[in-house]
PDB file of C-alpha atoms in Angstrom:
ATOM      1  CA  MET A   1      46.863 -14.091 -14.152  1.00  0.00           C
ATOM      2  CA  GLN A   2      43.507 -13.697 -15.497  1.00  0.00           C
ATOM      3  CA  HIS A   3      41.103 -11.240 -13.969  1.00  0.00           C
ATOM      4  CA  ASN A   4      37.470 -12.530 -13.524  1.00  0.00           C
ATOM      5  CA  SER A   5      35.108  -9.644 -13.834  1.00  0.00           C
ATOM      6  CA  LEU A   6      31.487  -9.442 -14.360  1.00  0.00           C
ATOM      7  CA  ARG A   7      30.079  -8.937 -17.961  1.00  0.00           C
ATOM      8  CA  PRO A   8      27.766  -5.873 -18.076  1.00  0.00           C
ATOM      9  CA  VAL A   9      24.903  -8.649 -18.902  1.00  0.00           C
ATOM     10  CA  ASP A  10      25.589 -10.087 -15.441  1.00  0.00           C
ATOM     11  CA  ILE A  11      25.341  -6.843 -13.849  1.00  0.00           C
ATOM     12  CA  PHE A  12      21.881  -6.167 -15.199  1.00  0.00           C
ATOM     13  CA  ILE A  13      20.874  -9.734 -14.251  1.00  0.00           C
ATOM     14  CA  TRP A  14      22.010  -8.867 -10.706  1.00  0.00           C
ATOM     15  CA  SER A  15      20.503  -5.527 -10.598  1.00  0.00           C
ATOM     16  CA  ASP A  16      17.116  -6.796 -11.335  1.00  0.00           C
ATOM     17  CA  PHE A  17      16.989  -9.186  -8.403  1.00  0.00           C
ATOM     18  CA  PRO A  18      16.393  -6.227  -5.681  1.00  0.00           C
ATOM     19  CA  GLN A  19      13.511  -5.072  -7.932  1.00  0.00           C
ATOM     20  CA  GLU A  20      11.956  -8.428  -8.117  1.00  0.00           C
ATOM     21  CA  ILE A  21      12.227  -9.095  -4.561  1.00  0.00           C
ATOM     22  CA  LYS A  22      10.513  -5.374  -3.656  1.00  0.00           C
ATOM     23  CA  GLU A  23       7.861  -6.162  -6.121  1.00  0.00           C
ATOM     24  CA  ALA A  24       7.254  -9.788  -4.355  1.00  0.00           C
ATOM     25  CA  GLN A  25       7.226  -8.059  -1.050  1.00  0.00           C
ATOM     26  CA  LEU A  26       4.882  -5.261  -2.129  1.00  0.00           C
ATOM     27  CA  LYS A  27       2.436  -7.919  -3.759  1.00  0.00           C
ATOM     28  CA  ASP A  28       2.405  -9.750  -0.339  1.00  0.00           C
ATOM     29  CA  ALA A  29       1.871  -6.767   1.698  1.00  0.00           C
ATOM     30  CA  LEU A  30      -1.173  -5.535  -0.729  1.00  0.00           C
ATOM     31  CA  ASN A  31      -2.555  -9.035  -0.567  1.00  0.00           C
ATOM     32  CA  GLU A  32      -2.310  -8.940   3.409  1.00  0.00           C
ATOM     33  CA  ARG A  33      -3.922  -5.548   3.503  1.00  0.00           C
ATOM     34  CA  VAL A  34      -6.795  -6.628   1.424  1.00  0.00           C
ATOM     35  CA  GLU A  35      -7.183  -9.588   3.517  1.00  0.00           C
ATOM     36  CA  ASP A  36      -7.378  -7.497   6.597  1.00  0.00           C
ATOM     37  CA  GLU A  37      -9.883  -5.164   5.032  1.00  0.00           C
ATOM     38  CA  MET A  38     -12.153  -7.853   3.999  1.00  0.00           C
ATOM     39  CA  ASP A  39     -12.042  -9.161   7.792  1.00  0.00           C
ATOM     40  CA  VAL A  40     -12.744  -5.414   8.935  1.00  0.00           C
ATOM     41  CA  SER A  41     -15.651  -5.049   6.280  1.00  0.00           C
ATOM     42  CA  ASP A  42     -17.041  -8.289   7.247  1.00  0.00           C
ATOM     43  CA  GLU A  43     -17.282  -7.153  10.902  1.00  0.00           C
ATOM     44  CA  ASP A  44     -18.338  -4.017  10.158  1.00  0.00           C
ATOM     45  CA  SER A  45     -21.111  -4.854   7.651  1.00  0.00           C
ATOM     46  CA  ASP A  46     -23.557  -5.887  10.337  1.00  0.00           C
ATOM     47  CA  GLN A  47     -23.874  -2.839  12.136  1.00  0.00           C
ATOM     48  CA  PRO A  48     -23.883   0.458  10.589  1.00  0.00           C
ATOM     49  CA  TYR A  49     -26.144   0.204   7.647  1.00  0.00           C
ATOM     50  CA  LYS A  50     -29.362  -1.613   9.187  1.00  0.00           C
ATOM     51  CA  LYS A  51     -32.582   0.256   8.457  1.00  0.00           C
ATOM     52  CA  THR A  52     -33.571   1.611  11.769  1.00  0.00           C
ATOM     53  CA  LYS A  53     -37.185   1.036  12.648  1.00  0.00           C
ATOM     54  CA  LEU A  54     -38.584   4.062  13.949  1.00  0.00           C
ATOM     55  CA  ASP A  55     -42.267   2.989  14.130  1.00  0.00           C
ATOM     56  CA  GLY A  56     -43.638   2.815  17.648  1.00  0.00           C
ATOM     57  CA  GLN A  57     -40.823   4.704  19.175  1.00  0.00           C
ATOM     58  CA  THR A  58     -40.974   7.902  21.009  1.00  0.00           C
ATOM     59  CA  PRO A  59     -39.500  11.147  19.587  1.00  0.00           C
ATOM     60  CA  GLU A  60     -36.524  10.572  22.131  1.00  0.00           C
ATOM     61  CA  GLU A  61     -35.894   7.053  20.943  1.00  0.00           C
ATOM     62  CA  GLN A  62     -35.990   7.802  17.276  1.00  0.00           C
ATOM     63  CA  MET A  63     -33.397  10.614  18.040  1.00  0.00           C
ATOM     64  CA  SER A  64     -31.076   8.432  19.964  1.00  0.00           C
ATOM     65  CA  SER A  65     -31.325   5.661  17.289  1.00  0.00           C
ATOM     66  CA  LEU A  66     -30.474   8.065  14.608  1.00  0.00           C
ATOM     67  CA  THR A  67     -27.633   9.732  16.622  1.00  0.00           C
ATOM     68  CA  LEU A  68     -26.205   6.542  17.125  1.00  0.00           C
ATOM     69  CA  LYS A  69     -26.351   5.647  13.563  1.00  0.00           C
ATOM     70  CA  ILE A  70     -24.810   8.959  12.671  1.00  0.00           C
ATOM     71  CA  ASN A  71     -22.085   8.265  15.091  1.00  0.00           C
ATOM     72  CA  ASN A  72     -21.333   4.810  13.740  1.00  0.00           C
ATOM     73  CA  ILE A  73     -20.993   6.397  10.112  1.00  0.00           C
ATOM     74  CA  GLN A  74     -18.979   9.126  11.291  1.00  0.00           C
ATOM     75  CA  GLU A  75     -16.549   6.653  13.092  1.00  0.00           C
ATOM     76  CA  GLU A  76     -16.416   4.745   9.886  1.00  0.00           C
ATOM     77  CA  ASN A  77     -15.699   7.853   7.806  1.00  0.00           C
ATOM     78  CA  ASP A  78     -12.854   8.529  10.172  1.00  0.00           C
ATOM     79  CA  SER A  79     -11.338   5.200   9.780  1.00  0.00           C
ATOM     80  CA  LEU A  80     -11.474   5.155   6.185  1.00  0.00           C
ATOM     81  CA  ARG A  81      -9.823   8.567   6.001  1.00  0.00           C
ATOM     82  CA  CYS A  82      -6.965   7.080   8.018  1.00  0.00           C
ATOM     83  CA  GLN A  83      -6.762   4.027   5.540  1.00  0.00           C
ATOM     84  CA  LEU A  84      -6.670   6.503   3.021  1.00  0.00           C
ATOM     85  CA  GLU A  85      -3.842   8.802   4.157  1.00  0.00           C
ATOM     86  CA  ALA A  86      -1.775   5.377   4.919  1.00  0.00           C
ATOM     87  CA  TYR A  87      -2.174   4.245   1.322  1.00  0.00           C
ATOM     88  CA  LYS A  88      -1.128   7.804   0.418  1.00  0.00           C
ATOM     89  CA  ASN A  89       2.035   7.622   2.533  1.00  0.00           C
ATOM     90  CA  GLU A  90       2.738   4.120   1.184  1.00  0.00           C
ATOM     91  CA  VAL A  91       2.509   5.221  -2.246  1.00  0.00           C
ATOM     92  CA  ASP A  92       4.862   8.275  -1.447  1.00  0.00           C
ATOM     93  CA  LEU A  93       7.324   5.721   0.006  1.00  0.00           C
ATOM     94  CA  ILE A  94       7.187   3.338  -2.959  1.00  0.00           C
ATOM     95  CA  LYS A  95       7.797   6.187  -4.998  1.00  0.00           C
ATOM     96  CA  LEU A  96      10.515   7.481  -3.142  1.00  0.00           C
ATOM     97  CA  ASP A  97      12.076   4.047  -3.200  1.00  0.00           C
ATOM     98  CA  ASN A  98      11.840   3.622  -7.021  1.00  0.00           C
ATOM     99  CA  LYS A  99      13.247   6.954  -7.532  1.00  0.00           C
ATOM    100  CA  GLN A 100      16.248   6.246  -5.566  1.00  0.00           C
ATOM    101  CA  GLU A 101      16.547   2.719  -7.203  1.00  0.00           C
ATOM    102  CA  ILE A 102      16.345   4.347 -10.624  1.00  0.00           C
ATOM    103  CA  GLU A 103      19.099   6.948  -9.616  1.00  0.00           C
ATOM    104  CA  ASP A 104      21.334   4.054  -8.145  1.00  0.00           C
ATOM    105  CA  LYS A 105      20.880   2.090 -11.496  1.00  0.00           C
ATOM    106  CA  GLU A 106      21.701   5.124 -13.643  1.00  0.00           C
ATOM    107  CA  LYS A 107      24.661   5.754 -11.544  1.00  0.00           C
ATOM    108  CA  LEU A 108      25.802   2.025 -12.129  1.00  0.00           C
ATOM    109  CA  MET A 109      25.132   2.572 -15.795  1.00  0.00           C
ATOM    110  CA  ARG A 110      27.514   5.469 -15.910  1.00  0.00           C
ATOM    111  CA  GLU A 111      30.082   3.771 -13.911  1.00  0.00           C
ATOM    112  CA  ILE A 112      29.944   0.530 -16.394  1.00  0.00           C
ATOM    113  CA  GLY A 113      30.019   3.185 -19.463  1.00  0.00           C
ATOM    114  CA  ARG A 114      33.339   4.756 -18.169  1.00  0.00           C
ATOM    115  CA  ALA A 115      34.845   1.505 -17.306  1.00  0.00           C
ATOM    116  CA  HIS A 116      34.315   0.363 -20.806  1.00  0.00           C
ATOM    117  CA  VAL A 117      35.824   3.417 -22.316  1.00  0.00           C
TER     118      VAL A 117
END
C-alpha cells in the first residue's frame, strides 16, 4: 500500500492561499473605505470652508457666523481623529494577524524539516 503524502512544494502552494485571500479581502476593504470617505468628503465639502461674508452684519451676527464655522471645523476635526484612530487600530490588527501567520508558517516549516530528517 502506497502512502500519498503532500510534497513540501504542495504545502507551500497551499500555505500561500490564505495570504492571497487575506490580501484580496484587505484590498476590498480599503477600496470600500476610500469610496466611503469620498462620499463623506463630497457631502462635507459644501459647508465648512465657505467664506463667511461679514460685511453688513452686526457684530453679534458676525460672532454667530464665526462660532458656527468654528464648531463645524471642530466637528470635522473630531471625525478625522476618530478615523485616524480606526486606521491605527486596523493596522495593529493586520500586524497581529501577519505576525501570527508568520509564526504558523515557521512552525510548519520546522515540522516539515523534522519529518524529512
